[in-house]
Amino acid sequence: MKLLLLALMLVATPAFGATPTDTTVASYHGASDRAGNYIVPGLNWRSAGTVRRDQMFDGRVEGHVYAQPLYWRRPGSEHGLIIAATEGDFVYALDAATGRVVWRTAVGRPVPRVALPCGNIDPLGITGTPVIDATRGAVYFDAMNDDRGTPRHLVYGLRLTDGSVLPGFPIDVAVGLATRGIGFNPVAQDQRGALALLSGRIFVPFGGHYGDCGDYHGTVVALSVDPPHLLGAWITRASKGGIWAPAGLSEADGSLYFATGNTEGARDWGDGEGVFRVGPDLAHPIDPRDVFAPSNWKQLDDDDLDLGGVTPLPLRLPGSSTPLLIALGKDGKAYLLDRTFLGGIGGALAIHPAARGVIITSAAAYPVRGAILVAYQARGAACPNGAFVPGIAALAVTAETGNRLYSAWCAKLDGRGAPIVTTTDGSSEPIVWAVGAEGDDRLHGFRGDTGEEIYAGAGTGDGMNGLRHFATILVAAGRFYIAGDGRIFAFELPQ
């Protein structure tokens, strides 16, 4: 019955967190709210089956790729550029139509795995998705560099026109923080989450390596770009508590939102397993209006069940004045929060079992009449009938008392890709798309109202290879762009 009601509720409403794809796509999931809602007018439930991989697209790059590609089109130019960053510490600009290299910039040597205390990326170079400042014609990112045997985190700015390094860059994070009396161990810190741009500042989240080793803290670093210098940082009070979700930081109404992982040795709550709202100054919040943690945060700490595996998504229900936030955790639960009062310890509006097992992904959101659906990937995703499947699912967020959060649909997916959604106008005929990263390595599309699979690759030529876990999809210039090791793949969309 719920599926039928959701199908009937779909209408053409004003765009919610939706990204037009004929302009620059400057950040992860298309916008600072990380909703992953891309507008493609010609792509609907009937035409989805005509999506085809462009076999003529070159797309060759050097290195493993974990970061989502971005898209920049210079005003007046015929073709835009696909900006791709690799673990080889290379940044590429590819012609968006042909996939051929327009420019390529090397920013040092990546760090070999043997030089780190733990981890699962080898070598380690650029992992977090960069961010584009279209007004300055620049792209910013963090690169792990091997400086004569010493690992360093360096934040770079490059000109988008030719890939040259901007004056004043790179900025050494550890050196910049040390001048402010703040310790930062670059060997133990990893930079996995997407960068953000707000109020003319660059924000870079940090956590630890896979394996949770060494002395690190969840950290957000703020940098000025004019002139380039490090401004300050937000840091967890207790040890660890990494900020490592692939989407990094989300933004709404001038505030940044992020979630932390498990801390270590904390008897009193020290910022682990938390959701935070901060301003551009990164002042450390102490008010329950600005922080949330589950009441069992200590158990989550002890069991390594990070709340920080998914970036919180800002939501606003159509017709509602209450801004919301949804967080998904490795404990398999979804937490619905009031953005005006996050609630402190245990103050969620609603909690729902969204998976049997961990959730580590990036979510996507799209509106329906009186509701918002949030799509996510999990190895044991929750279904409306109470079952769990290895794949993808959607939660419904409503304003209905006593029924604010429930499972809307589920579908099988062989792989660990992070979903996005396309709509024809911001809300109509939503299609949830995901790749079977580290599974079948294929593109899949599901009806956003029912979860029915309507695209699973049109033929053997549509397969990909080398897709890394949490891989997601860039939608731009009438195509899907998907990053794999050594190659960016392109799929042509119906116009």
PDB file of N, CA and C in Angstrom, residues 111 113 115-119 124 144 150-153 174 183-192 205-219 239-244 264:
ATOM      1  N   VAL A 111      52.021   8.427  -1.784  1.00  0.00           N
ATOM      2  CA  VAL A 111      52.670   7.720  -0.690  1.00  0.00           C
ATOM      3  C   VAL A 111      52.393   6.219  -0.820  1.00  0.00           C
ATOM      4  N   ARG A 113      51.769   2.381   0.258  1.00  0.00           N
ATOM      5  CA  ARG A 113      51.094   1.815   1.421  1.00  0.00           C
ATOM      6  C   ARG A 113      52.077   1.418   2.517  1.00  0.00           C
ATOM      7  N   ALA A 115      54.568   2.824   3.604  1.00  0.00           N
ATOM      8  CA  ALA A 115      55.034   3.970   4.397  1.00  0.00           C
ATOM      9  C   ALA A 115      53.990   4.438   5.404  1.00  0.00           C
ATOM     10  N   LEU A 116      52.829   3.770   5.439  1.00  0.00           N
ATOM     11  CA  LEU A 116      51.731   4.166   6.327  1.00  0.00           C
ATOM     12  C   LEU A 116      51.475   3.077   7.358  1.00  0.00           C
ATOM     13  N   PRO A 117      50.946   3.436   8.528  1.00  0.00           N
ATOM     14  CA  PRO A 117      50.717   2.442   9.577  1.00  0.00           C
ATOM     15  C   PRO A 117      49.611   1.447   9.253  1.00  0.00           C
ATOM     16  N   CYS A 118      48.661   1.824   8.412  1.00  0.00           N
ATOM     17  CA  CYS A 118      47.606   0.922   7.942  1.00  0.00           C
ATOM     18  C   CYS A 118      46.948   1.583   6.741  1.00  0.00           C
ATOM     19  N   GLY A 119      45.908   0.969   6.215  1.00  0.00           N
ATOM     20  CA  GLY A 119      45.228   1.530   5.053  1.00  0.00           C
ATOM     21  C   GLY A 119      44.942   0.466   4.022  1.00  0.00           C
ATOM     22  N   LEU A 124      48.713   6.062  -2.101  1.00  0.00           N
ATOM     23  CA  LEU A 124      47.736   7.030  -1.605  1.00  0.00           C
ATOM     24  C   LEU A 124      48.090   8.412  -2.128  1.00  0.00           C
ATOM     25  N   MET A 144      47.968  13.643  -0.932  1.00  0.00           N
ATOM     26  CA  MET A 144      48.959  13.034  -0.054  1.00  0.00           C
ATOM     27  C   MET A 144      50.244  12.896  -0.860  1.00  0.00           C
ATOM     28  N   THR A 150      58.791  11.453   3.602  1.00  0.00           N
ATOM     29  CA  THR A 150      57.907  12.020   4.628  1.00  0.00           C
ATOM     30  C   THR A 150      56.536  12.300   4.022  1.00  0.00           C
ATOM     31  N   PRO A 151      55.473  11.608   4.476  1.00  0.00           N
ATOM     32  CA  PRO A 151      54.134  11.877   3.948  1.00  0.00           C
ATOM     33  C   PRO A 151      53.631  13.258   4.398  1.00  0.00           C
ATOM     34  N   ARG A 152      53.023  13.979   3.483  1.00  0.00           N
ATOM     35  CA  ARG A 152      52.456  15.302   3.781  1.00  0.00           C
ATOM     36  C   ARG A 152      51.094  15.436   3.118  1.00  0.00           C
ATOM     37  N   HIS A 153      50.200  16.138   3.790  1.00  0.00           N
ATOM     38  CA  HIS A 153      48.929  16.525   3.188  1.00  0.00           C
ATOM     39  C   HIS A 153      49.079  17.953   2.673  1.00  0.00           C
ATOM     40  N   ALA A 174      49.751  20.334   7.964  1.00  0.00           N
ATOM     41  CA  ALA A 174      50.402  20.178   9.263  1.00  0.00           C
ATOM     42  C   ALA A 174      51.173  21.428   9.652  1.00  0.00           C
ATOM     43  N   GLY A 183      48.222  20.344  16.781  1.00  0.00           N
ATOM     44  CA  GLY A 183      48.928  19.178  16.274  1.00  0.00           C
ATOM     45  C   GLY A 183      48.153  18.467  15.184  1.00  0.00           C
ATOM     46  N   PHE A 184      48.857  17.932  14.214  1.00  0.00           N
ATOM     47  CA  PHE A 184      48.252  17.206  13.099  1.00  0.00           C
ATOM     48  C   PHE A 184      49.295  16.237  12.584  1.00  0.00           C
ATOM     49  N   ASN A 185      48.987  14.937  12.648  1.00  0.00           N
ATOM     50  CA  ASN A 185      49.918  13.901  12.231  1.00  0.00           C
ATOM     51  C   ASN A 185      49.574  13.429  10.829  1.00  0.00           C
ATOM     52  N   PRO A 186      50.251  13.907   9.795  1.00  0.00           N
ATOM     53  CA  PRO A 186      49.853  13.564   8.422  1.00  0.00           C
ATOM     54  C   PRO A 186      49.994  12.093   8.089  1.00  0.00           C
ATOM     55  N   VAL A 187      50.853  11.363   8.805  1.00  0.00           N
ATOM     56  CA  VAL A 187      51.017   9.938   8.535  1.00  0.00           C
ATOM     57  C   VAL A 187      49.764   9.165   8.934  1.00  0.00           C
ATOM     58  N   ALA A 188      49.131   9.574  10.034  1.00  0.00           N
ATOM     59  CA  ALA A 188      47.946   8.869  10.542  1.00  0.00           C
ATOM     60  C   ALA A 188      46.643   9.396   9.974  1.00  0.00           C
ATOM     61  N   GLN A 189      46.639  10.606   9.431  1.00  0.00           N
ATOM     62  CA  GLN A 189      45.409  11.223   8.921  1.00  0.00           C
ATOM     63  C   GLN A 189      45.206  10.874   7.451  1.00  0.00           C
ATOM     64  N   ASP A 190      43.951  10.628   7.087  1.00  0.00           N
ATOM     65  CA  ASP A 190      43.600  10.380   5.698  1.00  0.00           C
ATOM     66  C   ASP A 190      42.531  11.379   5.275  1.00  0.00           C
ATOM     67  N   GLN A 191      42.493  11.684   3.986  1.00  0.00           N
ATOM     68  CA  GLN A 191      41.545  12.656   3.468  1.00  0.00           C
ATOM     69  C   GLN A 191      40.647  11.952   2.458  1.00  0.00           C
ATOM     70  N   ARG A 192      39.480  11.470   2.933  1.00  0.00           N
ATOM     71  CA  ARG A 192      38.589  10.659   2.107  1.00  0.00           C
ATOM     72  C   ARG A 192      37.374  11.430   1.613  1.00  0.00           C
ATOM     73  N   PRO A 205      37.772  17.889   5.026  1.00  0.00           N
ATOM     74  CA  PRO A 205      37.582  16.978   6.160  1.00  0.00           C
ATOM     75  C   PRO A 205      38.667  15.898   6.197  1.00  0.00           C
ATOM     76  N   PHE A 206      39.037  15.481   7.409  1.00  0.00           N
ATOM     77  CA  PHE A 206      40.050  14.441   7.592  1.00  0.00           C
ATOM     78  C   PHE A 206      39.572  13.391   8.584  1.00  0.00           C
ATOM     79  N   GLY A 207      39.993  12.158   8.346  1.00  0.00           N
ATOM     80  CA  GLY A 207      39.799  11.069   9.291  1.00  0.00           C
ATOM     81  C   GLY A 207      41.075  10.270   9.378  1.00  0.00           C
ATOM     82  N   GLY A 208      40.949   8.940   9.575  1.00  0.00           N
ATOM     83  CA  GLY A 208      42.109   8.061   9.616  1.00  0.00           C
ATOM     84  C   GLY A 208      42.091   7.105   8.448  1.00  0.00           C
ATOM     85  N   HIS A 209      43.072   6.223   8.396  1.00  0.00           N
ATOM     86  CA  HIS A 209      43.151   5.209   7.355  1.00  0.00           C
ATOM     87  C   HIS A 209      42.269   4.011   7.701  1.00  0.00           C
ATOM     88  N   TYR A 210      41.980   3.203   6.707  1.00  0.00           N
ATOM     89  CA  TYR A 210      41.306   1.936   6.944  1.00  0.00           C
ATOM     90  C   TYR A 210      42.132   1.136   7.955  1.00  0.00           C
ATOM     91  N   GLY A 211      41.485   0.677   9.009  1.00  0.00           N
ATOM     92  CA  GLY A 211      42.184  -0.007  10.084  1.00  0.00           C
ATOM     93  C   GLY A 211      42.245   0.805  11.358  1.00  0.00           C
ATOM     94  N   ASP A 212      41.926   2.120  11.240  1.00  0.00           N
ATOM     95  CA  ASP A 212      41.767   2.972  12.425  1.00  0.00           C
ATOM     96  C   ASP A 212      43.021   3.026  13.291  1.00  0.00           C
ATOM     97  N   CYS A 213      44.175   3.081  12.666  1.00  0.00           N
ATOM     98  CA  CYS A 213      45.424   3.020  13.420  1.00  0.00           C
ATOM     99  C   CYS A 213      45.987   4.417  13.682  1.00  0.00           C
ATOM    100  N   GLY A 214      46.869   4.495  14.668  1.00  0.00           N
ATOM    101  CA  GLY A 214      47.626   5.713  14.903  1.00  0.00           C
ATOM    102  C   GLY A 214      46.851   6.788  15.634  1.00  0.00           C
ATOM    103  N   ASP A 215      47.534   7.877  15.867  1.00  0.00           N
ATOM    104  CA  ASP A 215      46.993   9.004  16.616  1.00  0.00           C
ATOM    105  C   ASP A 215      46.436  10.043  15.640  1.00  0.00           C
ATOM    106  N   TYR A 216      45.122   9.994  15.431  1.00  0.00           N
ATOM    107  CA  TYR A 216      44.490  10.979  14.565  1.00  0.00           C
ATOM    108  C   TYR A 216      43.217  11.488  15.221  1.00  0.00           C
ATOM    109  N   HIS A 217      42.691  12.581  14.702  1.00  0.00           N
ATOM    110  CA  HIS A 217      41.428  13.154  15.166  1.00  0.00           C
ATOM    111  C   HIS A 217      40.577  13.511  13.957  1.00  0.00           C
ATOM    112  N   GLY A 218      39.264  13.408  14.125  1.00  0.00           N
ATOM    113  CA  GLY A 218      38.377  13.965  13.118  1.00  0.00           C
ATOM    114  C   GLY A 218      38.611  15.460  13.036  1.00  0.00           C
ATOM    115  N   THR A 219      38.857  15.943  11.826  1.00  0.00           N
ATOM    116  CA  THR A 219      39.294  17.327  11.643  1.00  0.00           C
ATOM    117  C   THR A 219      38.644  17.921  10.403  1.00  0.00           C
ATOM    118  N   SER A 239      40.271  11.212  20.985  1.00  0.00           N
ATOM    119  CA  SER A 239      41.068  10.641  19.904  1.00  0.00           C
ATOM    120  C   SER A 239      40.183   9.961  18.870  1.00  0.00           C
ATOM    121  N   LYS A 240      40.612  10.026  17.621  1.00  0.00           N
ATOM    122  CA  LYS A 240      39.935   9.450  16.454  1.00  0.00           C
ATOM    123  C   LYS A 240      38.629  10.202  16.179  1.00  0.00           C
ATOM    124  N   GLY A 241      37.551   9.504  15.847  1.00  0.00           N
ATOM    125  CA  GLY A 241      36.325  10.210  15.461  1.00  0.00           C
ATOM    126  C   GLY A 241      36.427  10.815  14.076  1.00  0.00           C
ATOM    127  N   GLY A 242      36.922  10.043  13.113  1.00  0.00           N
ATOM    128  CA  GLY A 242      37.207  10.561  11.783  1.00  0.00           C
ATOM    129  C   GLY A 242      35.989  11.062  11.024  1.00  0.00           C
ATOM    130  N   ILE A 243      36.229  12.033  10.159  1.00  0.00           N
ATOM    131  CA  ILE A 243      35.216  12.578   9.252  1.00  0.00           C
ATOM    132  C   ILE A 243      35.601  12.082   7.859  1.00  0.00           C
ATOM    133  N   TRP A 244      35.033  10.949   7.456  1.00  0.00           N
ATOM    134  CA  TRP A 244      35.557  10.223   6.298  1.00  0.00           C
ATOM    135  C   TRP A 244      34.506   9.813   5.280  1.00  0.00           C
ATOM    136  N   GLU A 264      38.139   6.903  20.624  1.00  0.00           N
ATOM    137  CA  GLU A 264      38.849   5.845  21.338  1.00  0.00           C
ATOM    138  C   GLU A 264      39.152   6.293  22.764  1.00  0.00           C
TER     139      GLU A 264
END
